[in-house]
Amino acid sequence: MKEVGSAVDEVWAQLGSFGRYTRIHYALLLVPCYLYGMYGSVYNFEAMDINYRCKVPQCEGINETLWLEYAIPKENNKLSKCNRYRFLNETDQCDIKGFSGEIVGCDSYVYNGVDSVVKDFDLGCQNWKRTLIGTMYGAGFFISLTTTGILSDKYGRIKALAVASFSSGVFGLIRSFSINYEMLIATEFLETAFGAGAYNAAFVLGMELVQPKGRVFGNTLINFAYISGTMTLSLLAWYLQNWRYLLRTIYTPAIFIITYLFVLNENPRWLLSKGRYEEALTVIKKAETMNNVKIREEVLTSLKAGTNQKEIEAHESFLSVLRKMLGSKIIAFRVLLCCYLWMTCSFTYYGLSINSVFLAGNKYLNFSIVAFVEIPANFVCFMILDKFGRKKVLVTVYMLSAIFCMSLSFIPEDLSIWRLVLYLCGKFSITIAYSTVYVTVSEVFPTNARQSLLAFCATTGRIGSTLAPQTPLLALYYVNLPTIFFACVALLASMLALTLPETINKTLPDNLEEAKSFS
């Protein structure tokens, strides 16, 4: 008797790798992936640092060229943002002789015309408040990724995806109407706490919708959608020049993802893992009609034959399933290993972006260029994953990332073009690693706990992206210390990846025993 997972893969094989049914579902799945490409980076433009200076009440309204250099001291050849010279003229009229040499802090600020929450909520010289916006956004992931994973495994992929996307849209729109700073950071946290797990739910559903040979192509499509969203964000921000309009533009479409509850079919693989054969058969018959094919009767019979055991497993409480998974030394070690690999990716990926000092000029175009580097990286990932396997690729790209990052220590700072090339190569390598980790983690855990364990690994990985913004502080001690750190963690990840099971072209495991057999 065939295992249910093998039978489902045979069903998709007979339906066609990317038949009409799969294409329509993937097209709809790519919409939230595209949107989340924008949501993950929108705070960079929402809370953008802008130019401002101290307000000098005595001289405002008078041509700045006549008095500004006497009123504002310079720091690193630029006018100070946070200090001014004390004004001593008793007549309270603008007179350059009235400015003393004593430097004092600002009482209020004059902001330039660029739109930002810094201007709207008067956050001048309060960088900790500005950066806290991104921190609060990231903090929500520690709740959403885990809870959405559990809900997805218990109630279905479509429900988790639709509800999480709808939540993102609601809180994102509410945030665009923030009347004060406190409301802004509260809605930043609530958006990710309730909605950020939608991307992972869409990813897992996408991986389960195709046969083994189609997973890498499916992963590539999802990554391209995400990258396209990131690039679109910077162009929209450049065009709109208003953070409130930007939020309303990108979050409104997420409201309509709730319609997926009535448009998309639940994944047959998940239904079968819950012992719901009749519902799974209904979905498969619909796919037959859409693809104009007929699945052999013996394949459907093998699905039915394997359902009895699934019904028994489905009656187990979800917590008991997770307990059983983590009670296995093999699975427990695999979870810890995947957590470290994910953390390394997020730490190095975001760390390289934050520490990049080579790209100058238009910040909107630069942001798009950095995102664009990920397109060829994902294309290469698509070309090599099914040829060389997951393990070899991970070991190699982690090692290459470590070499490129470490090499920056040996290149003089005046050779900026070579440092730029090495930086982009490091980003290129870690992007391939990130894409490969996503595919691998979705393949090494069983269906009845896949979303939850993937979400746990993704949540742990957020520790890396949370620590990444602190790495520039290391450069105060040695300019290349951040990249040395990235190299060290990537080198360790390369060695640990040798212990991963190879999952190329293997049927997704449906239960604990099948997952353990990968070792």
Short mmCIF file of C-alpha atoms in Angstrom, two decimals:
data_model
loop_
_atom_site.label_atom_id
_atom_site.label_comp_id
_atom_site.label_asym_id
_atom_site.label_seq_id
_atom_site.Cartn_x
_atom_site.Cartn_y
_atom_site.Cartn_z
CA MET A 1 0.00 0.00 0.00
CA LYS A 2 1.34 3.41 -0.93
CA GLU A 3 1.83 6.08 1.71
CA VAL A 4 -0.66 8.94 1.40
CA GLY A 5 2.14 11.40 0.63
CA SER A 6 3.38 9.31 -2.29
CA ALA A 7 -0.16 8.89 -3.58
CA VAL A 8 -0.76 12.67 -3.42
CA ASP A 9 2.47 13.28 -5.35
CA GLU A 10 1.25 10.81 -7.97
CA VAL A 11 -2.06 12.68 -8.13
CA TRP A 12 -0.22 15.94 -8.88
CA ALA A 13 2.00 14.14 -11.39
CA GLN A 14 -1.09 12.96 -13.29
CA LEU A 15 -2.71 16.39 -13.02
CA GLY A 16 0.43 17.94 -14.53
CA SER A 17 3.35 19.75 -12.92
CA PHE A 18 1.72 23.15 -13.29
CA GLY A 19 -1.70 22.44 -14.72
CA ARG A 20 -4.51 24.99 -14.90
CA TYR A 21 -5.68 24.24 -11.35
CA THR A 22 -2.18 24.74 -9.89
CA ARG A 23 -1.50 27.84 -12.01
CA ILE A 24 -4.67 29.57 -10.82
CA HIS A 25 -3.96 28.74 -7.17
CA TYR A 26 -0.34 29.86 -7.49
CA ALA A 27 -1.36 33.11 -9.17
CA LEU A 28 -3.61 33.89 -6.20
CA LEU A 29 -0.96 32.78 -3.68
CA LEU A 30 1.60 35.11 -5.24
CA VAL A 31 -0.57 38.16 -4.47
CA PRO A 32 -0.03 38.06 -0.65
CA CYS A 33 3.64 37.15 -1.25
CA TYR A 34 4.00 40.26 -3.42
CA LEU A 35 2.26 42.40 -0.79
CA TYR A 36 4.44 41.09 2.02
CA GLY A 37 7.50 42.04 -0.01
CA MET A 38 6.35 45.62 0.57
CA TYR A 39 5.21 45.22 4.18
CA GLY A 40 8.57 43.85 5.34
CA SER A 41 10.43 47.03 4.39
CA VAL A 42 7.84 49.79 4.48
CA TYR A 43 9.09 51.21 7.80
CA ASN A 44 12.33 52.20 6.02
CA PHE A 45 10.34 54.84 4.14
CA GLU A 46 7.65 55.38 6.76
CA ALA A 47 10.19 56.30 9.45
CA MET A 48 12.85 57.66 7.12
CA ASP A 49 15.46 59.92 8.69
CA ILE A 50 15.22 63.37 7.16
CA ASN A 51 17.09 66.67 7.34
CA TYR A 52 16.14 69.16 10.01
CA ARG A 53 17.74 71.82 12.18
CA CYS A 54 17.11 73.80 15.34
CA LYS A 55 14.41 76.43 15.11
CA VAL A 56 15.78 79.94 15.69
CA PRO A 57 12.64 82.00 16.46
CA GLN A 58 14.40 85.35 16.14
CA CYS A 59 15.46 84.73 12.54
CA GLU A 60 12.80 82.45 11.00
CA GLY A 61 11.22 84.05 7.96
CA ILE A 62 14.44 85.85 6.99
CA ASN A 63 16.66 84.61 4.17
CA GLU A 64 18.72 81.77 5.71
CA THR A 65 21.86 82.65 3.80
CA LEU A 66 22.14 85.82 5.88
CA TRP A 67 22.25 84.19 9.33
CA LEU A 68 22.17 80.36 9.32
CA GLU A 69 25.93 79.73 9.51
CA TYR A 70 26.13 82.05 12.54
CA ALA A 71 23.23 80.35 14.31
CA ILE A 72 23.96 76.64 13.72
CA PRO A 73 27.37 75.02 14.40
CA LYS A 74 28.85 72.49 12.00
CA GLU A 75 29.53 68.82 12.76
CA ASN A 76 31.56 66.81 10.24
CA ASN A 77 31.26 69.68 7.76
CA LYS A 78 27.45 69.63 8.01
CA LEU A 79 25.07 71.86 9.93
CA SER A 80 24.18 70.27 13.24
CA LYS A 81 20.72 68.76 13.55
CA CYS A 82 20.52 68.93 17.32
CA ASN A 83 22.49 72.00 18.44
CA ARG A 84 22.60 75.76 17.90
CA TYR A 85 24.44 78.79 19.25
CA ARG A 86 22.83 80.60 22.14
CA PHE A 87 21.18 83.91 21.16
CA LEU A 88 21.97 86.82 23.52
CA ASN A 89 20.49 89.86 21.78
CA GLU A 90 18.11 91.52 24.24
CA THR A 91 16.06 93.13 21.47
CA ASP A 92 15.04 89.66 20.30
CA GLN A 93 15.65 90.68 16.70
CA CYS A 94 17.71 88.67 14.22
CA ASP A 95 21.28 89.95 14.43
CA ILE A 96 24.31 87.80 13.63
CA LYS A 97 26.23 89.56 16.39
CA GLY A 98 23.68 88.29 18.89
CA PHE A 99 24.84 84.64 18.57
CA SER A 100 27.41 83.63 21.18
CA GLY A 101 29.95 80.82 20.88
CA GLU A 102 28.05 78.76 23.46
CA ILE A 103 26.43 75.64 21.98
CA VAL A 104 23.01 74.63 23.36
CA GLY A 105 20.46 71.97 22.45
CA CYS A 106 17.39 72.64 20.33
CA ASP A 107 14.05 73.61 21.85
CA SER A 108 12.15 72.93 18.62
CA TYR A 109 12.94 71.99 15.02
CA VAL A 110 12.46 73.08 11.44
CA TYR A 111 11.99 70.08 9.12
CA ASN A 112 12.61 69.96 5.40
CA GLY A 113 9.82 69.19 2.96
CA VAL A 114 10.35 65.39 2.91
CA ASP A 115 7.41 63.52 4.46
CA SER A 116 8.14 61.18 7.37
CA VAL A 117 6.79 60.25 10.81
CA VAL A 118 9.85 62.12 12.12
CA LYS A 119 8.27 65.32 10.84
CA ASP A 120 4.64 64.46 11.65
CA PHE A 121 5.30 63.47 15.26
CA ASP A 122 8.23 65.83 15.94
CA LEU A 123 10.86 63.13 16.53
CA GLY A 124 13.84 65.39 15.83
CA CYS A 125 17.03 64.19 17.58
CA GLN A 126 15.14 61.20 19.06
CA ASN A 127 16.63 58.47 16.92
CA TRP A 128 15.73 55.82 19.48
CA LYS A 129 12.06 56.59 18.89
CA ARG A 130 12.50 56.39 15.14
CA THR A 131 14.32 53.05 15.25
CA LEU A 132 11.85 51.70 17.82
CA ILE A 133 9.24 51.71 15.05
CA GLY A 134 11.19 48.99 13.22
CA THR A 135 11.83 47.14 16.47
CA MET A 136 8.12 47.05 17.32
CA TYR A 137 7.36 45.80 13.82
CA GLY A 138 9.89 42.99 14.26
CA ALA A 139 8.67 42.14 17.76
CA GLY A 140 5.26 41.18 16.39
CA PHE A 141 6.83 38.32 14.43
CA PHE A 142 7.62 36.43 17.62
CA ILE A 143 3.87 36.09 18.18
CA SER A 144 2.50 35.82 14.65
CA LEU A 145 4.82 33.23 13.12
CA THR A 146 4.19 30.73 15.90
CA THR A 147 0.44 31.29 16.29
CA THR A 148 -0.22 31.35 12.53
CA GLY A 149 1.77 28.14 12.17
CA ILE A 150 -0.28 26.37 14.82
CA LEU A 151 -3.57 27.68 13.39
CA SER A 152 -2.49 26.65 9.88
CA ASP A 153 -1.72 23.08 10.95
CA LYS A 154 -4.91 22.83 13.00
CA TYR A 155 -7.52 24.68 10.91
CA GLY A 156 -6.00 24.72 7.42
CA ARG A 157 -3.64 26.74 5.23
CA ILE A 158 -6.30 28.84 3.50
CA LYS A 159 -7.96 30.02 6.73
CA ALA A 160 -4.59 31.01 8.24
CA LEU A 161 -3.53 32.83 5.05
CA ALA A 162 -6.80 34.72 4.57
CA VAL A 163 -7.27 35.81 8.18
CA ALA A 164 -3.62 36.85 8.65
CA SER A 165 -3.61 38.87 5.41
CA PHE A 166 -6.89 40.56 6.35
CA SER A 167 -5.44 41.47 9.76
CA SER A 168 -2.36 43.02 8.14
CA GLY A 169 -4.57 45.11 5.89
CA VAL A 170 -6.77 46.33 8.75
CA PHE A 171 -3.95 47.32 11.11
CA GLY A 172 -1.88 48.79 8.26
CA LEU A 173 -4.77 51.06 7.26
CA ILE A 174 -5.43 52.05 10.87
CA ARG A 175 -1.74 52.93 11.19
CA SER A 176 -1.99 55.32 8.25
CA PHE A 177 -4.44 57.37 10.33
CA SER A 178 -2.22 57.51 13.43
CA ILE A 179 -2.74 60.70 15.39
CA ASN A 180 0.31 60.30 17.65
CA TYR A 181 3.51 58.31 18.05
CA GLU A 182 2.04 55.88 20.59
CA MET A 183 -0.76 54.89 18.21
CA LEU A 184 1.79 54.39 15.43
CA ILE A 185 4.05 51.94 17.29
CA ALA A 186 1.04 50.09 18.76
CA THR A 187 -0.38 49.41 15.30
CA GLU A 188 3.11 48.50 14.00
CA PHE A 189 3.24 45.73 16.60
CA LEU A 190 -0.37 44.61 16.11
CA GLU A 191 0.02 44.38 12.34
CA THR A 192 2.82 41.84 12.53
CA ALA A 193 1.47 40.10 15.65
CA PHE A 194 -1.78 39.27 13.85
CA GLY A 195 -0.76 39.22 10.20
CA ALA A 196 2.90 38.56 9.50
CA GLY A 197 2.46 34.77 9.35
CA ALA A 198 0.53 34.97 6.08
CA TYR A 199 3.68 34.74 3.96
CA ASN A 200 4.77 31.48 5.59
CA ALA A 201 1.26 30.05 5.26
CA ALA A 202 1.28 30.91 1.53
CA PHE A 203 4.75 29.40 1.15
CA VAL A 204 3.85 26.09 2.81
CA LEU A 205 0.65 25.84 0.77
CA GLY A 206 2.63 26.50 -2.40
CA MET A 207 5.13 23.75 -1.56
CA GLU A 208 2.33 21.27 -0.86
CA LEU A 209 0.50 22.05 -4.12
CA VAL A 210 3.20 20.59 -6.39
CA GLN A 211 5.04 17.32 -6.84
CA PRO A 212 8.68 17.09 -5.60
CA LYS A 213 10.26 18.28 -8.86
CA GLY A 214 8.07 21.38 -8.90
CA ARG A 215 8.98 22.68 -5.43
CA VAL A 216 12.10 24.61 -6.45
CA PHE A 217 10.23 26.28 -9.32
CA GLY A 218 7.38 27.10 -6.93
CA ASN A 219 9.85 28.54 -4.41
CA THR A 220 11.41 30.67 -7.16
CA LEU A 221 8.04 32.08 -8.18
CA ILE A 222 7.24 33.00 -4.56
CA ASN A 223 10.65 34.66 -4.10
CA PHE A 224 10.29 36.63 -7.33
CA ALA A 225 6.88 37.88 -6.16
CA TYR A 226 8.38 38.95 -2.82
CA ILE A 227 11.35 40.73 -4.47
CA SER A 228 9.02 42.45 -6.95
CA GLY A 229 7.01 43.76 -4.01
CA THR A 230 10.15 45.12 -2.37
CA MET A 231 11.23 46.91 -5.54
CA THR A 232 7.71 48.27 -6.12
CA LEU A 233 7.69 49.70 -2.60
CA SER A 234 10.69 51.95 -3.19
CA LEU A 235 9.25 53.24 -6.47
CA LEU A 236 5.86 53.89 -4.86
CA ALA A 237 7.53 55.72 -1.96
CA TRP A 238 9.52 57.80 -4.45
CA TYR A 239 6.35 58.67 -6.39
CA LEU A 240 3.99 59.34 -3.48
CA GLN A 241 6.42 61.09 -1.09
CA ASN A 242 3.86 60.67 1.70
CA TRP A 243 4.01 57.85 4.25
CA ARG A 244 0.26 57.92 4.96
CA TYR A 245 -0.67 57.61 1.27
CA LEU A 246 1.97 54.90 0.89
CA LEU A 247 0.46 52.80 3.69
CA ARG A 248 -3.06 53.18 2.32
CA THR A 249 -1.91 52.20 -1.16
CA ILE A 250 -0.12 49.00 -0.17
CA TYR A 251 -2.38 47.77 2.65
CA THR A 252 -5.79 48.18 1.00
CA PRO A 253 -5.35 45.12 -1.31
CA ALA A 254 -4.70 42.86 1.72
CA ILE A 255 -8.28 43.44 2.91
CA PHE A 256 -9.57 41.52 -0.12
CA ILE A 257 -7.45 38.42 0.58
CA ILE A 258 -10.25 37.39 2.98
CA THR A 259 -12.18 36.34 -0.16
CA TYR A 260 -9.73 33.43 -0.51
CA LEU A 261 -11.89 31.65 2.06
CA PHE A 262 -14.53 31.35 -0.68
CA VAL A 263 -12.31 31.22 -3.77
CA LEU A 264 -9.42 28.84 -2.98
CA ASN A 265 -9.68 25.15 -2.15
CA GLU A 266 -7.96 23.72 0.90
CA ASN A 267 -4.90 21.66 0.14
CA PRO A 268 -5.75 17.93 -0.33
CA ARG A 269 -2.50 16.90 1.37
CA TRP A 270 -3.52 18.74 4.56
CA LEU A 271 -7.09 17.36 4.36
CA LEU A 272 -5.77 13.81 4.05
CA SER A 273 -3.40 14.34 6.99
CA LYS A 274 -6.56 15.10 9.01
CA GLY A 275 -8.34 11.98 7.73
CA ARG A 276 -10.83 14.03 5.66
CA TYR A 277 -10.79 11.86 2.55
CA GLU A 278 -14.15 12.90 1.06
CA GLU A 279 -13.25 16.60 1.15
CA ALA A 280 -9.83 15.88 -0.37
CA LEU A 281 -11.46 13.80 -3.12
CA THR A 282 -13.85 16.67 -3.94
CA VAL A 283 -10.90 19.04 -4.42
CA ILE A 284 -9.03 16.47 -6.54
CA LYS A 285 -12.10 15.94 -8.76
CA LYS A 286 -12.34 19.71 -9.26
CA ALA A 287 -8.68 19.78 -10.30
CA GLU A 288 -9.36 16.90 -12.72
CA THR A 289 -12.11 18.92 -14.39
CA MET A 290 -10.04 22.11 -14.61
CA ASN A 291 -7.01 20.30 -16.03
CA ASN A 292 -9.14 18.09 -18.32
CA VAL A 293 -7.44 14.87 -17.15
CA LYS A 294 -8.59 11.64 -15.52
CA ILE A 295 -6.68 10.22 -12.55
CA ARG A 296 -6.35 6.43 -12.48
CA GLU A 297 -8.76 4.76 -10.08
CA GLU A 298 -6.02 2.78 -8.31
CA VAL A 299 -4.33 6.05 -7.29
CA LEU A 300 -7.53 7.31 -5.67
CA THR A 301 -7.97 3.90 -4.02
CA SER A 302 -4.49 4.15 -2.49
CA LEU A 303 -5.47 7.54 -1.05
CA LYS A 304 -8.51 5.97 0.58
CA ALA A 305 -6.52 3.00 1.88
CA GLY A 306 -4.11 5.27 3.72
CA THR A 307 -6.79 7.45 5.24
CA ASN A 308 -7.77 5.17 8.13
CA GLN A 309 -4.41 5.66 9.82
CA LYS A 310 -4.66 9.38 9.17
CA GLU A 311 -8.07 9.45 10.87
CA ILE A 312 -6.52 7.90 13.96
CA GLU A 313 -3.68 10.44 13.89
CA ALA A 314 -6.13 13.30 13.32
CA HIS A 315 -7.91 12.51 16.59
CA GLU A 316 -4.70 13.16 18.51
CA SER A 317 -4.58 16.61 20.04
CA PHE A 318 -2.34 19.01 18.21
CA LEU A 319 -0.17 19.53 21.28
CA SER A 320 0.37 15.78 21.59
CA VAL A 321 1.52 15.69 17.96
CA LEU A 322 4.04 18.47 18.62
CA ARG A 323 5.13 16.74 21.83
CA LYS A 324 5.73 13.53 19.91
CA MET A 325 7.71 15.40 17.24
CA LEU A 326 10.01 17.14 19.70
CA GLY A 327 10.29 13.96 21.77
CA SER A 328 12.20 12.40 18.89
CA LYS A 329 15.92 13.15 19.15
CA ILE A 330 16.21 13.17 15.38
CA ILE A 331 13.43 15.75 14.88
CA ALA A 332 14.48 17.82 17.91
CA PHE A 333 18.05 18.08 16.57
CA ARG A 334 16.68 18.90 13.12
CA VAL A 335 14.58 21.73 14.58
CA LEU A 336 17.60 23.23 16.39
CA LEU A 337 19.73 22.87 13.26
CA CYS A 338 17.14 24.58 11.05
CA CYS A 339 16.75 27.37 13.64
CA TYR A 340 20.49 28.11 13.50
CA LEU A 341 20.59 27.97 9.69
CA TRP A 342 17.64 30.36 9.50
CA MET A 343 19.12 32.69 12.12
CA THR A 344 22.42 32.80 10.20
CA CYS A 345 20.59 33.74 7.00
CA SER A 346 18.60 36.56 8.58
CA PHE A 347 21.58 37.86 10.59
CA THR A 348 23.93 37.95 7.61
CA TYR A 349 21.32 38.98 5.02
CA TYR A 350 19.99 41.97 6.98
CA GLY A 351 23.40 42.73 8.49
CA LEU A 352 25.02 43.11 5.07
CA SER A 353 22.21 45.43 3.98
CA ILE A 354 22.46 47.60 7.09
CA ASN A 355 26.26 47.81 6.98
CA SER A 356 26.40 48.67 3.30
CA VAL A 357 28.18 52.01 2.88
CA PHE A 358 29.14 51.64 -0.76
CA LEU A 359 25.97 52.71 -2.55
CA ALA A 360 25.41 56.46 -2.56
CA GLY A 361 22.95 58.71 -4.34
CA ASN A 362 19.18 58.33 -4.66
CA LYS A 363 18.02 56.23 -1.69
CA TYR A 364 14.94 54.97 -3.54
CA LEU A 365 16.95 53.68 -6.51
CA ASN A 366 19.63 52.25 -4.22
CA PHE A 367 17.00 50.32 -2.32
CA SER A 368 15.71 48.85 -5.60
CA ILE A 369 19.24 47.93 -6.71
CA VAL A 370 19.97 46.07 -3.48
CA ALA A 371 16.69 44.17 -3.89
CA PHE A 372 17.42 43.52 -7.57
CA VAL A 373 20.58 41.58 -6.67
CA GLU A 374 18.27 38.92 -5.24
CA ILE A 375 16.65 38.20 -8.63
CA PRO A 376 19.75 36.62 -10.27
CA ALA A 377 20.49 34.91 -6.94
CA ASN A 378 17.06 33.24 -6.96
CA PHE A 379 17.42 32.35 -10.63
CA VAL A 380 20.73 30.61 -9.88
CA CYS A 381 19.05 28.90 -6.92
CA PHE A 382 16.36 27.58 -9.27
CA MET A 383 19.00 26.27 -11.69
CA ILE A 384 21.14 24.43 -9.13
CA LEU A 385 18.84 23.15 -6.36
CA ASP A 386 17.35 20.27 -8.35
CA LYS A 387 20.70 19.50 -9.96
CA PHE A 388 22.98 19.37 -6.91
CA GLY A 389 20.51 18.92 -4.06
CA ARG A 390 19.74 21.03 -0.98
CA LYS A 391 22.63 19.96 1.24
CA LYS A 392 25.48 20.58 -1.24
CA VAL A 393 24.06 23.98 -2.18
CA LEU A 394 23.70 25.08 1.46
CA VAL A 395 27.19 23.94 2.41
CA THR A 396 28.67 25.73 -0.62
CA VAL A 397 26.83 29.07 -0.45
CA TYR A 398 27.33 29.44 3.31
CA MET A 399 31.04 28.83 2.74
CA LEU A 400 31.17 31.32 -0.14
CA SER A 401 29.37 33.93 1.94
CA ALA A 402 31.90 33.42 4.73
CA ILE A 403 34.81 33.76 2.28
CA PHE A 404 33.45 36.94 0.68
CA CYS A 405 32.70 38.57 4.04
CA MET A 406 36.09 37.64 5.49
CA SER A 407 37.87 38.84 2.34
CA LEU A 408 36.64 42.39 2.97
CA SER A 409 39.15 42.54 5.85
CA PHE A 410 42.03 42.21 3.37
CA ILE A 411 40.88 44.82 0.84
CA PRO A 412 42.02 48.42 1.52
CA GLU A 413 39.19 50.93 1.88
CA ASP A 414 40.48 53.00 -1.05
CA LEU A 415 39.73 50.03 -3.39
CA SER A 416 36.02 50.73 -3.08
CA ILE A 417 35.01 48.99 -6.33
CA TRP A 418 36.48 45.68 -5.17
CA ARG A 419 34.89 46.02 -1.76
CA LEU A 420 31.57 46.68 -3.48
CA VAL A 421 31.96 43.56 -5.64
CA LEU A 422 32.74 41.41 -2.59
CA TYR A 423 29.81 42.90 -0.69
CA LEU A 424 27.38 42.12 -3.52
CA CYS A 425 28.83 38.61 -3.84
CA GLY A 426 28.27 38.07 -0.13
CA LYS A 427 24.66 39.29 -0.46
CA PHE A 428 24.22 37.11 -3.56
CA SER A 429 25.44 33.99 -1.72
CA ILE A 430 23.39 34.50 1.42
CA THR A 431 20.26 35.13 -0.70
CA ILE A 432 20.69 31.70 -2.29
CA ALA A 433 21.14 30.24 1.19
CA TYR A 434 17.97 31.94 2.43
CA SER A 435 15.89 30.58 -0.47
CA THR A 436 17.35 27.10 -0.01
CA VAL A 437 16.66 27.11 3.73
CA TYR A 438 13.01 27.94 3.07
CA VAL A 439 12.68 24.94 0.72
CA THR A 440 14.64 22.58 2.97
CA VAL A 441 12.77 23.40 6.17
CA SER A 442 9.44 22.88 4.38
CA GLU A 443 10.60 19.40 3.30
CA VAL A 444 12.15 17.87 6.44
CA PHE A 445 9.10 18.11 8.75
CA PRO A 446 5.82 16.13 8.52
CA THR A 447 2.57 17.57 7.19
CA ASN A 448 0.70 17.50 10.51
CA ALA A 449 3.29 19.82 12.10
CA ARG A 450 5.08 21.33 9.09
CA GLN A 451 3.70 24.87 9.33
CA SER A 452 4.20 25.01 13.11
CA LEU A 453 7.82 23.83 13.02
CA LEU A 454 8.64 26.03 10.02
CA ALA A 455 7.08 28.96 11.89
CA PHE A 456 9.15 28.14 14.98
CA CYS A 457 12.34 28.16 12.90
CA ALA A 458 11.30 31.42 11.22
CA THR A 459 10.53 32.98 14.60
CA THR A 460 13.93 31.95 15.96
CA GLY A 461 15.48 33.33 12.78
CA ARG A 462 14.02 36.72 13.67
CA ILE A 463 16.59 36.85 16.49
CA GLY A 464 19.18 37.25 13.73
CA SER A 465 17.35 40.13 12.04
CA THR A 466 16.80 41.74 15.46
CA LEU A 467 20.53 41.62 16.27
CA ALA A 468 21.62 42.77 12.81
CA PRO A 469 20.88 46.49 13.42
CA GLN A 470 23.31 46.43 16.35
CA THR A 471 26.27 45.23 14.26
CA PRO A 472 27.34 48.73 13.10
CA LEU A 473 28.40 49.34 16.71
CA LEU A 474 31.12 46.72 16.21
CA ALA A 475 32.70 48.94 13.54
CA LEU A 476 33.55 51.43 16.29
CA TYR A 477 36.22 48.97 17.44
CA TYR A 478 37.35 47.72 14.02
CA VAL A 479 35.81 48.74 10.70
CA ASN A 480 35.59 45.16 9.35
CA LEU A 481 34.44 43.53 12.60
CA PRO A 482 30.78 43.25 11.47
CA THR A 483 31.69 41.31 8.31
CA ILE A 484 34.07 39.09 10.32
CA PHE A 485 31.10 38.23 12.55
CA PHE A 486 28.98 37.42 9.49
CA ALA A 487 31.78 35.23 8.13
CA CYS A 488 32.10 33.27 11.39
CA VAL A 489 28.41 32.45 11.74
CA ALA A 490 28.18 31.52 8.04
CA LEU A 491 31.23 29.25 8.32
CA LEU A 492 29.67 27.39 11.26
CA ALA A 493 26.39 27.10 9.33
CA SER A 494 28.28 25.59 6.39
CA MET A 495 29.71 22.86 8.63
CA LEU A 496 26.41 22.17 10.40
CA ALA A 497 24.57 21.90 7.06
CA LEU A 498 26.56 18.71 6.44
CA THR A 499 24.30 16.99 9.00
CA LEU A 500 21.09 17.80 7.07
CA PRO A 501 19.23 14.99 5.29
CA GLU A 502 19.07 15.33 1.51
CA THR A 503 15.48 15.87 0.36
CA ILE A 504 15.85 16.34 -3.39
CA ASN A 505 12.88 14.76 -5.26
CA LYS A 506 11.63 13.08 -2.08
CA THR A 507 7.94 12.88 -1.17
CA LEU A 508 6.96 15.25 1.61
CA PRO A 509 6.66 13.28 4.89
CA ASP A 510 3.15 13.11 6.34
CA ASN A 511 4.00 11.79 9.82
CA LEU A 512 6.82 11.38 12.32
CA GLU A 513 8.09 8.03 11.06
CA GLU A 514 8.32 9.23 7.47
CA ALA A 515 10.22 12.36 8.60
CA LYS A 516 12.63 10.30 10.71
CA SER A 517 13.32 7.97 7.79
CA PHE A 518 15.00 10.87 5.94
CA SER A 519 17.97 10.43 8.26
#
